[in-house]
Short mmCIF file of C-alpha atoms in Angstrom, two decimals:
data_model
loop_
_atom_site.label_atom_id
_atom_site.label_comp_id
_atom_site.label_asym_id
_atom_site.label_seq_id
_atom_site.Cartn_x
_atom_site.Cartn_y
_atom_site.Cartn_z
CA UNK A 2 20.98 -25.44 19.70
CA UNK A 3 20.63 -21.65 20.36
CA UNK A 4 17.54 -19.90 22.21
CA UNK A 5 15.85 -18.99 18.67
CA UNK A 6 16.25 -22.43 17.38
CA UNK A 7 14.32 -24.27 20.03
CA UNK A 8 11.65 -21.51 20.42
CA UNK A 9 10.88 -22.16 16.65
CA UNK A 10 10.20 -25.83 17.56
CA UNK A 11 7.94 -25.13 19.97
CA UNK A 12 6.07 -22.72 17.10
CA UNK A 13 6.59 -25.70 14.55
CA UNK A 14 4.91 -28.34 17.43
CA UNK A 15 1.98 -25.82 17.94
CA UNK A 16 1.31 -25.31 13.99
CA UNK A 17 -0.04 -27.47 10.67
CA UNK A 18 2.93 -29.23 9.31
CA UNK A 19 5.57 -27.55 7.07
CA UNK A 20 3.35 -24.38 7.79
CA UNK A 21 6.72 -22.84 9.30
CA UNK A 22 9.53 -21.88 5.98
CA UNK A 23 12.93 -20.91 7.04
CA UNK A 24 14.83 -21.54 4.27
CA UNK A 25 16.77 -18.29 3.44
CA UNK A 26 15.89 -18.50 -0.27
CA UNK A 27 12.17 -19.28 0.33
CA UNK A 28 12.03 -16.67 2.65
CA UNK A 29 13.89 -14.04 0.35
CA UNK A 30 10.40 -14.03 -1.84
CA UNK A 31 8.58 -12.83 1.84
CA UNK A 32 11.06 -9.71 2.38
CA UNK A 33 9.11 -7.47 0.56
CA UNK A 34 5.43 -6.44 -1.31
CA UNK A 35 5.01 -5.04 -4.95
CA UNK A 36 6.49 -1.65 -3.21
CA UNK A 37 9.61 -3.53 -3.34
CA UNK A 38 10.92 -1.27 0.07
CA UNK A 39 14.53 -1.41 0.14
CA UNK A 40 14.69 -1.07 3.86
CA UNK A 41 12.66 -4.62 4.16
CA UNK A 42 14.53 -6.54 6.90
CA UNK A 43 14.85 -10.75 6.93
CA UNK A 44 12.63 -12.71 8.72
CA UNK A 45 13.40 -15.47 11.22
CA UNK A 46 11.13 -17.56 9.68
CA UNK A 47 7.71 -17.34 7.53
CA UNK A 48 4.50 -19.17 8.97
CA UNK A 49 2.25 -20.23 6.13
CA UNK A 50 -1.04 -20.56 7.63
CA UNK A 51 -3.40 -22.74 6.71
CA UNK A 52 -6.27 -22.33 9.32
CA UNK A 53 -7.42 -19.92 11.34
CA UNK A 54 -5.68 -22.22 14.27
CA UNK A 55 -2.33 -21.72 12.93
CA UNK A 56 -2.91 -18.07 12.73
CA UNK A 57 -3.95 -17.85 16.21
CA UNK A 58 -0.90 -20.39 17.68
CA UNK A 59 1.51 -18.37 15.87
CA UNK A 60 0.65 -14.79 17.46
CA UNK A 61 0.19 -16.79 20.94
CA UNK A 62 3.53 -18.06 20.38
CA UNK A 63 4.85 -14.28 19.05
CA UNK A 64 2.92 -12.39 22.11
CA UNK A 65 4.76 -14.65 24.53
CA UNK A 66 8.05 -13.26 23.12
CA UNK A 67 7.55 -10.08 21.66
CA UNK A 68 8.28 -10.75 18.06
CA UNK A 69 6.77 -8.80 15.66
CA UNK A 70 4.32 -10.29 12.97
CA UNK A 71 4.04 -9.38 9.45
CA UNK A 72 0.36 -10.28 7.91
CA UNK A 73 1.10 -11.35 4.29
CA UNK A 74 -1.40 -11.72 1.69
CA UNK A 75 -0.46 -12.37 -1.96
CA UNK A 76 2.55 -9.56 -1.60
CA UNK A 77 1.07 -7.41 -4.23
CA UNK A 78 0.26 -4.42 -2.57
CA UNK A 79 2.15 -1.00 -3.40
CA UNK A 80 3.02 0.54 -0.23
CA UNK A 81 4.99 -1.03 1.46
CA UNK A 82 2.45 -2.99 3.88
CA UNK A 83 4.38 -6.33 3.93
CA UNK A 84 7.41 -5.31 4.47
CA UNK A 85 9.15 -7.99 6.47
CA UNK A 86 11.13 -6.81 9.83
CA UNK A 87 14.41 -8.35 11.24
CA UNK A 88 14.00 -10.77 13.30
CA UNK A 89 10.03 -11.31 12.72
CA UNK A 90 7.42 -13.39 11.46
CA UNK A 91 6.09 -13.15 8.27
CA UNK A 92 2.31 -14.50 8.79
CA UNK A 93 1.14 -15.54 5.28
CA UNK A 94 -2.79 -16.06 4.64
CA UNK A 95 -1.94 -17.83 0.41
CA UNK A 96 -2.69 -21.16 1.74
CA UNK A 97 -6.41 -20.22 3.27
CA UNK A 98 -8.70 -20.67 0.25
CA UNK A 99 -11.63 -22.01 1.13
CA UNK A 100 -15.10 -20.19 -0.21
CA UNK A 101 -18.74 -21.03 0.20
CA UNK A 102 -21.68 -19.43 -1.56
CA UNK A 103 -24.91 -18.47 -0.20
CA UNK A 104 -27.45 -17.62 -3.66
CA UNK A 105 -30.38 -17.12 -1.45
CA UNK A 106 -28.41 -14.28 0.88
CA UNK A 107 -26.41 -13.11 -1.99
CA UNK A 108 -23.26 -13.46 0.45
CA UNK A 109 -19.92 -15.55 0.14
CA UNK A 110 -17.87 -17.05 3.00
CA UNK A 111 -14.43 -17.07 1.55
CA UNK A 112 -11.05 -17.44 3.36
CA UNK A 113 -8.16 -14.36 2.82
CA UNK A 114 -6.12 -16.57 0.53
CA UNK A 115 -8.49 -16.40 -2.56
CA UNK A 116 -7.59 -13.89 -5.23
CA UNK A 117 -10.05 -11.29 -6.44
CA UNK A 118 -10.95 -13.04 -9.73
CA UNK A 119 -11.42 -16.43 -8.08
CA UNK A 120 -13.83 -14.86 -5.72
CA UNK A 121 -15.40 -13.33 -9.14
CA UNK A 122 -15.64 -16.53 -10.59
CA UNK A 123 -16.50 -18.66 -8.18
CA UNK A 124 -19.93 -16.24 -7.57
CA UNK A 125 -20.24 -15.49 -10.92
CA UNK A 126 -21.34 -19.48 -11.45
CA UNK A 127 -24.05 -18.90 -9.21
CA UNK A 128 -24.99 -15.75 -11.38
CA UNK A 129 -23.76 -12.91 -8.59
CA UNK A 130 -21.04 -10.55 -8.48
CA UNK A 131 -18.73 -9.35 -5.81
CA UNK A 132 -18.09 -5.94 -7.54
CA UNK A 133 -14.52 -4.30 -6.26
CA UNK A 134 -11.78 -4.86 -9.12
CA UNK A 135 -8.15 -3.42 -8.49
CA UNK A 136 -6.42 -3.47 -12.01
CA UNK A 137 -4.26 -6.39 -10.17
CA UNK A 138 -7.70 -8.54 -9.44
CA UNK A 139 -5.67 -11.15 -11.07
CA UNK A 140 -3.15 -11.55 -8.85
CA UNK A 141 -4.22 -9.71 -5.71
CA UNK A 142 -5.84 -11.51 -2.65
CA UNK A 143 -9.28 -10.88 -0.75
CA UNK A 144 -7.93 -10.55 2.17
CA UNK A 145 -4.83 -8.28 1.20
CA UNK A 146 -8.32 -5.99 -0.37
CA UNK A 147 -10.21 -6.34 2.89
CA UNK A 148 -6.83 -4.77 4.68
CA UNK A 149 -6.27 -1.83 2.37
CA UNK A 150 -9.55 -1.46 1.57
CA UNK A 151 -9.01 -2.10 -2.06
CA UNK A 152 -10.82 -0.13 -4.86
CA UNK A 153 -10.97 -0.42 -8.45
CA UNK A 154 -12.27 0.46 -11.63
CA UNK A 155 -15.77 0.44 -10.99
CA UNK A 156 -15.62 2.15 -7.52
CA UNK A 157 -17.31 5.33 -9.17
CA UNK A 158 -20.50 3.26 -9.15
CA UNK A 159 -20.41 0.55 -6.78
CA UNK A 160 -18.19 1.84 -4.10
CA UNK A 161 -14.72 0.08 -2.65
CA UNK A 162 -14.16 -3.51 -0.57
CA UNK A 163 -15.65 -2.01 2.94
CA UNK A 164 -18.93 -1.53 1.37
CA UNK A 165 -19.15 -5.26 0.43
CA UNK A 166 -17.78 -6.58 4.07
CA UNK A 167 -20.68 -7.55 5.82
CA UNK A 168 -18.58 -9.92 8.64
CA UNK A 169 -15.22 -11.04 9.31
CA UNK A 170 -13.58 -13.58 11.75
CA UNK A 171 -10.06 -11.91 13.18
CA UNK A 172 -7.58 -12.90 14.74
CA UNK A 173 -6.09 -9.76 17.92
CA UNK A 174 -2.84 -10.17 18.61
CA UNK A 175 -2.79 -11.88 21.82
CA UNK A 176 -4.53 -15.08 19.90
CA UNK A 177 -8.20 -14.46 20.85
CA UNK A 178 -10.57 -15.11 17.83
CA UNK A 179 -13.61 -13.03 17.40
CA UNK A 180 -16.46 -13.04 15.40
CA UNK A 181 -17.72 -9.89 13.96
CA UNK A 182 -20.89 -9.14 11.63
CA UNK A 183 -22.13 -11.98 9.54
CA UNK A 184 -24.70 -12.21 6.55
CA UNK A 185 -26.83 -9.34 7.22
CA UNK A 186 -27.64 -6.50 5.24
CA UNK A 187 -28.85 -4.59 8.29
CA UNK A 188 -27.02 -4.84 11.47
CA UNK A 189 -26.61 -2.57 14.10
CA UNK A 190 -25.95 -4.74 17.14
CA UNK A 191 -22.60 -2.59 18.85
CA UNK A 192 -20.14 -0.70 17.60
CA UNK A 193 -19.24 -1.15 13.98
CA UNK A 194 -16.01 -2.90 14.51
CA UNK A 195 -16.07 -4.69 11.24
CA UNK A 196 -15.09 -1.11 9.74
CA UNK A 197 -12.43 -1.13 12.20
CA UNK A 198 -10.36 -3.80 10.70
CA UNK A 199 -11.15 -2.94 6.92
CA UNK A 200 -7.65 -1.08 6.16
CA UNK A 201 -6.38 -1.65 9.22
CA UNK A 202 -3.70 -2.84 7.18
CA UNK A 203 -2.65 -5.81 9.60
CA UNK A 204 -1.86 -3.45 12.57
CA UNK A 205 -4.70 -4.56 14.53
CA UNK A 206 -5.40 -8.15 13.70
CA UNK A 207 -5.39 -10.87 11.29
CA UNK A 208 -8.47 -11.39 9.23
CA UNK A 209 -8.87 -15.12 8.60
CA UNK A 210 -12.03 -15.29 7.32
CA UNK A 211 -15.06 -12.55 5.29
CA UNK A 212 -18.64 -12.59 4.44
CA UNK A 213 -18.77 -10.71 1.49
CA UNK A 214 -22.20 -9.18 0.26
CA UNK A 215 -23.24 -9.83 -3.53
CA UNK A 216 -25.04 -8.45 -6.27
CA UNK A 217 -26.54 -10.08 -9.51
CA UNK A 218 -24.85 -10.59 -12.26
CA UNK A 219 -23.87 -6.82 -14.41
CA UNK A 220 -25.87 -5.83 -16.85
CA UNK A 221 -24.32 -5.57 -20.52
CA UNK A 222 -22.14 -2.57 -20.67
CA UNK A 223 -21.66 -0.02 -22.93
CA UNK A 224 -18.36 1.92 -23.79
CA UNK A 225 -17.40 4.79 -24.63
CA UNK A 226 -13.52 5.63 -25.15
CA UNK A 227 -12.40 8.99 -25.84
CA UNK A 228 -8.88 11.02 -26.87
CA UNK A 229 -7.63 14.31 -25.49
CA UNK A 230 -5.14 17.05 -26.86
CA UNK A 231 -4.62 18.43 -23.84
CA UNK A 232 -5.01 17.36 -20.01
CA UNK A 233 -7.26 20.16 -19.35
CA UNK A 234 -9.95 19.34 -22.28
CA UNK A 235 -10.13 15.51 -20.40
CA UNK A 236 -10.52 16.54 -16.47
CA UNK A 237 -13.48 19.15 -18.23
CA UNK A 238 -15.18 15.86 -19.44
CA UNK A 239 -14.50 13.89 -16.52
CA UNK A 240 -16.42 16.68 -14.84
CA UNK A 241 -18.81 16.91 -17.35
CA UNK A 242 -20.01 13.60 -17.32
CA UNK A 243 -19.94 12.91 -13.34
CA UNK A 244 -21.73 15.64 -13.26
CA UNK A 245 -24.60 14.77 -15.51
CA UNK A 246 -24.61 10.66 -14.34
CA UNK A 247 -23.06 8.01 -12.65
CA UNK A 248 -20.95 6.08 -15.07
CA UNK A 249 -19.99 2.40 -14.04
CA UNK A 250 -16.38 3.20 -15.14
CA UNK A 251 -14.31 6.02 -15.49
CA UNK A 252 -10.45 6.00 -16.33
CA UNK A 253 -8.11 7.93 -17.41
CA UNK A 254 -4.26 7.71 -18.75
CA UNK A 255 -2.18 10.14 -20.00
CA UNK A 256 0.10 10.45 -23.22
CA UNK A 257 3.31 8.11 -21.17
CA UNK A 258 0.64 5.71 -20.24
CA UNK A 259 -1.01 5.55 -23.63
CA UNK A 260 2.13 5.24 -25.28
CA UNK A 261 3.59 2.33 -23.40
CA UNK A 262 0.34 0.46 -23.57
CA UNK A 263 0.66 0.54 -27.24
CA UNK A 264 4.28 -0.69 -27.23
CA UNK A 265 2.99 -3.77 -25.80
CA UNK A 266 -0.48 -4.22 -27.08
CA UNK A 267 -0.57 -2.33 -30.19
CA UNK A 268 -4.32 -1.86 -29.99
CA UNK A 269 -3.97 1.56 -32.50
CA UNK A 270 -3.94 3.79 -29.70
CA UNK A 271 -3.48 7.62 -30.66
CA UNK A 272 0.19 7.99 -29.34
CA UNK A 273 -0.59 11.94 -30.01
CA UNK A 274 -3.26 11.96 -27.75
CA UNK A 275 -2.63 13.73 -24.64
CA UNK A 276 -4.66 11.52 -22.44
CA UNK A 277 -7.44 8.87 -23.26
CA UNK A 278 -10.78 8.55 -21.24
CA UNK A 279 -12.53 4.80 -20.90
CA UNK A 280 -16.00 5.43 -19.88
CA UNK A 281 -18.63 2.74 -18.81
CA UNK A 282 -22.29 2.48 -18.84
CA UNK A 283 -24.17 -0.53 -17.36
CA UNK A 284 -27.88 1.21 -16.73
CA UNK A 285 -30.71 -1.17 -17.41
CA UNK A 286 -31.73 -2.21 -20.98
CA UNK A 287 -31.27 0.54 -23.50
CA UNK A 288 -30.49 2.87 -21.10
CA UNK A 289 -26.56 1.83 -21.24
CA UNK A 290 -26.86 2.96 -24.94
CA UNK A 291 -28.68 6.12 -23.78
CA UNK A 292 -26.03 6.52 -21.47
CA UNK A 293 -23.19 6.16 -23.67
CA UNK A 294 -24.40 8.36 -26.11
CA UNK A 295 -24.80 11.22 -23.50
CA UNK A 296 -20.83 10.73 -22.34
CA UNK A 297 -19.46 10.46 -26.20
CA UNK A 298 -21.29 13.68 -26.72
CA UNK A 299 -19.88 15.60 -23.42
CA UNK A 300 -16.42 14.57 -24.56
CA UNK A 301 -17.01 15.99 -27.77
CA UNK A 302 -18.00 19.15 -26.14
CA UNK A 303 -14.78 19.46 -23.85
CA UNK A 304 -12.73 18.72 -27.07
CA UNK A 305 -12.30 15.36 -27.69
CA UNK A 306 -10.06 15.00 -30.57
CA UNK A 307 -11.52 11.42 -31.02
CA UNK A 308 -14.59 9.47 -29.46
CA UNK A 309 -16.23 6.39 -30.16
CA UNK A 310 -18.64 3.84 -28.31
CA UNK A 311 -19.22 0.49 -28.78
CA UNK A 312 -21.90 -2.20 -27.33
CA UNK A 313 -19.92 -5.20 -28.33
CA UNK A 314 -18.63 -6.66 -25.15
CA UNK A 315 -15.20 -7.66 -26.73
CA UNK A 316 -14.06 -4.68 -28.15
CA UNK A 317 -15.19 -3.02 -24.67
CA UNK A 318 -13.04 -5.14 -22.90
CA UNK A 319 -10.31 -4.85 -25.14
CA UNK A 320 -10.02 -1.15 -23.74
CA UNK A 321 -10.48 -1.95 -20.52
CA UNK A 322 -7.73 -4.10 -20.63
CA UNK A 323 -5.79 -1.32 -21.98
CA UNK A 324 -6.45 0.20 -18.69
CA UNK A 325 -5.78 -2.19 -16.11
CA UNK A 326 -2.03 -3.02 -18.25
CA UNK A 327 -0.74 0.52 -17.51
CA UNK A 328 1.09 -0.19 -14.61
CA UNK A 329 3.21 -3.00 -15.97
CA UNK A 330 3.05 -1.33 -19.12
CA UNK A 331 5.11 1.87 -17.65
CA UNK A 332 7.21 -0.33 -15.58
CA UNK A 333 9.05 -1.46 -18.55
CA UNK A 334 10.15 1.82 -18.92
CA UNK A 335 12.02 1.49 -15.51
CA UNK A 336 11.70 1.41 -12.15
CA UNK A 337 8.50 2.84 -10.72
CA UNK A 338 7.63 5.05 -7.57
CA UNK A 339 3.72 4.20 -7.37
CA UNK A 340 1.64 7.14 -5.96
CA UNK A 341 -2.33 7.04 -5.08
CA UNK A 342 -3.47 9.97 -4.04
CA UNK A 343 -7.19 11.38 -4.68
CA UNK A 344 -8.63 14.67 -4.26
CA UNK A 345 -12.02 16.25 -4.43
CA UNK A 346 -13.23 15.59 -8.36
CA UNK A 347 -13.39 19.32 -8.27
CA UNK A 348 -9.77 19.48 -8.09
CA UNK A 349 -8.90 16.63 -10.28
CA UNK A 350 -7.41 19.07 -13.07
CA UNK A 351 -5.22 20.86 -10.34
CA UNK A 352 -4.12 17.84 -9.13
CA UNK A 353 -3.32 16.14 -12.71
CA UNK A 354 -1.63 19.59 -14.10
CA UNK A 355 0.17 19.83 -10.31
CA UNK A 356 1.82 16.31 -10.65
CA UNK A 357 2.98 17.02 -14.64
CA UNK A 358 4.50 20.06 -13.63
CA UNK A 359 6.37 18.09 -10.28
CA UNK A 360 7.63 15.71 -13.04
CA UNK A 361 8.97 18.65 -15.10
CA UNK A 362 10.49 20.70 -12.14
CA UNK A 363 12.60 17.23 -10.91
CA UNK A 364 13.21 16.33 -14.32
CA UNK A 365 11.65 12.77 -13.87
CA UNK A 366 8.97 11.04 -15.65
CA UNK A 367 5.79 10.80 -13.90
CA UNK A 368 3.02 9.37 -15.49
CA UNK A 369 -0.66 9.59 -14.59
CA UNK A 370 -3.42 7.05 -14.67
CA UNK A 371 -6.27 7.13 -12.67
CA UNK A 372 -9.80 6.13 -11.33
CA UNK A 373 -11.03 9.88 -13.00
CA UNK A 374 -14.89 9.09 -11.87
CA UNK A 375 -13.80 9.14 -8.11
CA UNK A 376 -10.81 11.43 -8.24
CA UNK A 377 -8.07 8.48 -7.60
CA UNK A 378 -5.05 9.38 -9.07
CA UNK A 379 -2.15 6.73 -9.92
CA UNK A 380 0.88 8.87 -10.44
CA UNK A 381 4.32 6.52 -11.57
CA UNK A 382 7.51 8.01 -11.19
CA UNK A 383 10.15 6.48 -13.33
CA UNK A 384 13.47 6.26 -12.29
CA UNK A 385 16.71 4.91 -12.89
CA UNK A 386 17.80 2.88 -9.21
CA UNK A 387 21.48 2.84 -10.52
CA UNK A 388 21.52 6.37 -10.69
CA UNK A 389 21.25 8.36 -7.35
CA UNK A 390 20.67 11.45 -8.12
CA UNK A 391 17.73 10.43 -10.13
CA UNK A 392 16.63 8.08 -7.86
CA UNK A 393 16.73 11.57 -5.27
CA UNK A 394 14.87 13.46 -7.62
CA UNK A 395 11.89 10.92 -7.99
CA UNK A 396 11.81 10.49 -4.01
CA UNK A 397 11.22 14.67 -3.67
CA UNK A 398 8.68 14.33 -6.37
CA UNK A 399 7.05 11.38 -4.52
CA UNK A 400 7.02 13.91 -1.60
CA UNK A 401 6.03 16.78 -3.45
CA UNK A 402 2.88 14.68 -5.35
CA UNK A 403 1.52 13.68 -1.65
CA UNK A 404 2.32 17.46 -0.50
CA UNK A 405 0.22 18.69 -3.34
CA UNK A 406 -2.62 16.34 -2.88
CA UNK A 407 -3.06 17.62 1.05
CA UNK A 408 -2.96 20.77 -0.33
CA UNK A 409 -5.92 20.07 -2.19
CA UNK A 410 -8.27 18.94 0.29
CA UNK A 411 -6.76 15.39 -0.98
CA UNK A 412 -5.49 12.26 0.34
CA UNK A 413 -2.27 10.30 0.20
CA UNK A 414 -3.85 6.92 -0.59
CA UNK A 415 -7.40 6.01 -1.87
CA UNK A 416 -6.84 2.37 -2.12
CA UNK A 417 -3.55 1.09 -1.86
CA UNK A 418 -2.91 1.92 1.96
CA UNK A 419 -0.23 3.78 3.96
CA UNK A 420 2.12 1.29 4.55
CA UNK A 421 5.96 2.32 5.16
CA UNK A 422 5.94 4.39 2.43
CA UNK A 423 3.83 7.38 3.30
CA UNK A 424 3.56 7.12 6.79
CA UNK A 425 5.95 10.08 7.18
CA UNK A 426 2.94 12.15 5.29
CA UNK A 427 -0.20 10.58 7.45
CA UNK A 428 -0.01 13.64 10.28
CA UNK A 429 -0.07 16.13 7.41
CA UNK A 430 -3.33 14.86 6.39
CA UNK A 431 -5.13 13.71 9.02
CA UNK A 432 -3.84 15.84 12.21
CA UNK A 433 -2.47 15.28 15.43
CA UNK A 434 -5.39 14.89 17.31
CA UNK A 435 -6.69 12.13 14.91
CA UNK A 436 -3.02 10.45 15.17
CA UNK A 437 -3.78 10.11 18.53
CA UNK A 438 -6.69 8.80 18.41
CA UNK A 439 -5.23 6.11 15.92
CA UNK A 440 -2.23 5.40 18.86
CA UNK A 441 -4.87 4.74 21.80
CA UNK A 442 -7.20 2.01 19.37
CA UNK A 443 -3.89 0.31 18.32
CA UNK A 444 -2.52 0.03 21.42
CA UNK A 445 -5.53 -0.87 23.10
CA UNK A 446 -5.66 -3.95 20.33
CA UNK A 447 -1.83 -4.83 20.23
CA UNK A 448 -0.40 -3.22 23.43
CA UNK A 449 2.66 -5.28 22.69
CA UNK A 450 2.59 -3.63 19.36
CA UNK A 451 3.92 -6.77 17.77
CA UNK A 452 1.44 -6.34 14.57
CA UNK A 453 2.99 -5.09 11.62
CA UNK A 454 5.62 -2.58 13.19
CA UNK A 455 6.24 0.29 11.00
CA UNK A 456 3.39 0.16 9.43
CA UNK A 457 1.03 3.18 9.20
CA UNK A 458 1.88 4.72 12.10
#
């Protein structure tokens, strides 16, 4: 029995049982995230968690021997986060699923393991909503959103996950279990090291456990959905109508996007239309009408070749839908290189006109979707991974698309996290100095630096 062998005993005596996987084929499924990084290395074996206990034994037992630890959440995220390292642990958080809710406080207490829509459904029964909503909600975990700091569709209004993490239990990497925050809306006991760990991306501990703030039930929404000839007449009403309120959802796709939706959902999109804009109102009462009107007629004003808005609360869903099926709707196209970078809303156009004109120069299909209202760009790049000289040419527009977005006044990610796959691009934006900074904090937390190596920095 060799060194590694009986070391994993003594992690599979100090965990729940069958928490520890290392079956090769089991463990094939933990090598990678949605980013599907083709440098992701194979695990020695995968720890499933189920309590905050087992999370703590197993970096105890990693710290002791300096293996590195890969927090897992529901593998969906797009940059590369989970990537799994030779020779590590993959830490997974699926089996933690416990949630409690707290009507009175509007708060929940829910474990990392719960995805986005259970968390929405379990408050929803007691008439509350935990507002954040990636497109993925369906398939991506709380705790995976509390580490990258998820966004979603209705960030324009009600902001992204940090804004509804009131308290966390986390795990540091030596073991120790801490406390921080709790269910209070006002709090300003210490340093705010609960914003610390939200998109931290597993590089400074593992977060076993949130309090999540709440808000009542949404109001019935109104929608308003909106074609484009060109790219230009859509970012002029995206500007338009930020400018003149605060809509409750604001996307965009272009022509690629619309296209492929349509081959799948054949909804009667307008496959001529340049882009399509899927505008939300959820003000009080009549206001959402009042609303709606005011955003149909701004579009018409920029151009719109075709606007329409509806009250009924199917057919609004119906497009936003449409929306949140892009992704997988332009993956069937081919493989996809998944950007996120934001800029300034004043830049939007330059930034939506920049990437097109990347695509052309590389001869690659890029196509854009985005979170308009906040100026969160989802840029696809299609390629071919047979072919490497394609494959080349969408990695230098993937490059190029993050250069541009610095350039801007942008940034490289707005929801999805750094990861591996733009950490080569995090000095350009954020400096040296602040670099720095970001070295000293981590290795004061993990001066071992077993948590999530090659991650982020």
């Amino acid at each position: 029995m060799d060194d590694r062998r009986v070391d994993l005993d003594s992690l599979v005596s100090e965990v729940s049982e069958g928490a520890v996987v290392v079956d090769a084929d089991v463990m094939e499924g933990y090598r990678q995230d949605w980013a599907r990084d083709p440098e992701a290395g194979t695990p020695v074996a995968v720890v499933r968690a189920r309590s905050t206990a087992d999370v703590a034994a197993t970096l105890r037992w990693a710290q002791a021997r300096g293996v590195p630890v890969v927090p897992r959440g529901a593998g969906s995220g797009l940059s590369g986060g989970a990537t799994a390292v030779d020779g590590g642990i993959v830490l997974s958080t699926e089996l933690m699923r416990e949630i409690s809710v707290d009507p009175v406080t509007r708060t929940a207490v829910v474990q990392p393991g719960l995805l986005n829509a259970e968390v929405k459904r379990a408050v929803a029964a007691e008439g509350l909503w935990y507002p954040p909503d990636p497109s993925s909600f369906e398939m991506c975990s709380i705790g995976g959103n509390a580490a990258t700091n998820a966004g979603g569709l209705c960030c324009v209004k009600y902001g992204v996950t940090t804004d509804y993490v009131l308290g966390m239990e986390v795990v540091l990497a030596d073991g120790t279990v801490v406390r921080l925050g709790g269910p209070r809306l006002k709090d300003s006991a210490g340093l705010s090291l609960t914003k610390l760990f939200v998109g931290s991306e597993g590089t400074l501990g593992v977060i076993t456990e949130l309090t999540l703030r709440l808000l009542p039930a949404q109001p019935p929404q109104a929608t308003v959905v909106a074609g484009f000839a060109t790219l230009t007449a859509a970012t002029d009403a995206i500007l338009a109508i930020t400018s003149a309120l605060r809509p409750a959802m604001l996307e965009f796709m272009d022509t690629v996007a619309i296209n492929a939706v349509e081959d799948e959902m054949r909804m009667g999109l307008d496959r001529t239309a340049a882009a399509l804009l899927v505008a939300r109102s959820d003000a009080p009462g009549e206001y959402a009408t009042h609303e709606a009107q005011t955003m149909l007629e701004l579009c018409e004003k920029a151009g719109a070749t075709e606007v329409f808005h509806t009250a009924d609360p199917e057919e609004g869903e119906a497009f936003t839908a449409a929306r949140r099926f892009a992704i997988p709707a332009v993956e069937r196209i081919g493989s996809l290189l998944l950007e996120d970078v934001g800029v300034p809303l004043p830049r939007l156009g330059e930034l939506i006109t920049g990437v097109a004109a990347i695509g052309e120069r590389n001869d690659v299909l890029v196509s854009v979707i985005a979170h308009a209202g906040d100026g969160n760009t989802h840029p696809l790049i299609v390629h071919d991974p047979t072919d490497p000289d394609n494959t080349a040419r969408a990695h230098r527009a993937f490059g190029e698309i993050m250069d541009l977005a610095i350039t801007l006044g942008g940034t490289i990610t707005g929801e999805h996290g750094v990861g591996r796959l733009k950490k080569a691009w995090l000095p350009n934006q954020v400096g040296p100095e602040v670099m720095a900074l970001t070295r000293r904090i981590k290795d004061a937390l993990d001066p071992a630096g077993i948590l999530n190596p090659g991650a982020v920095l």
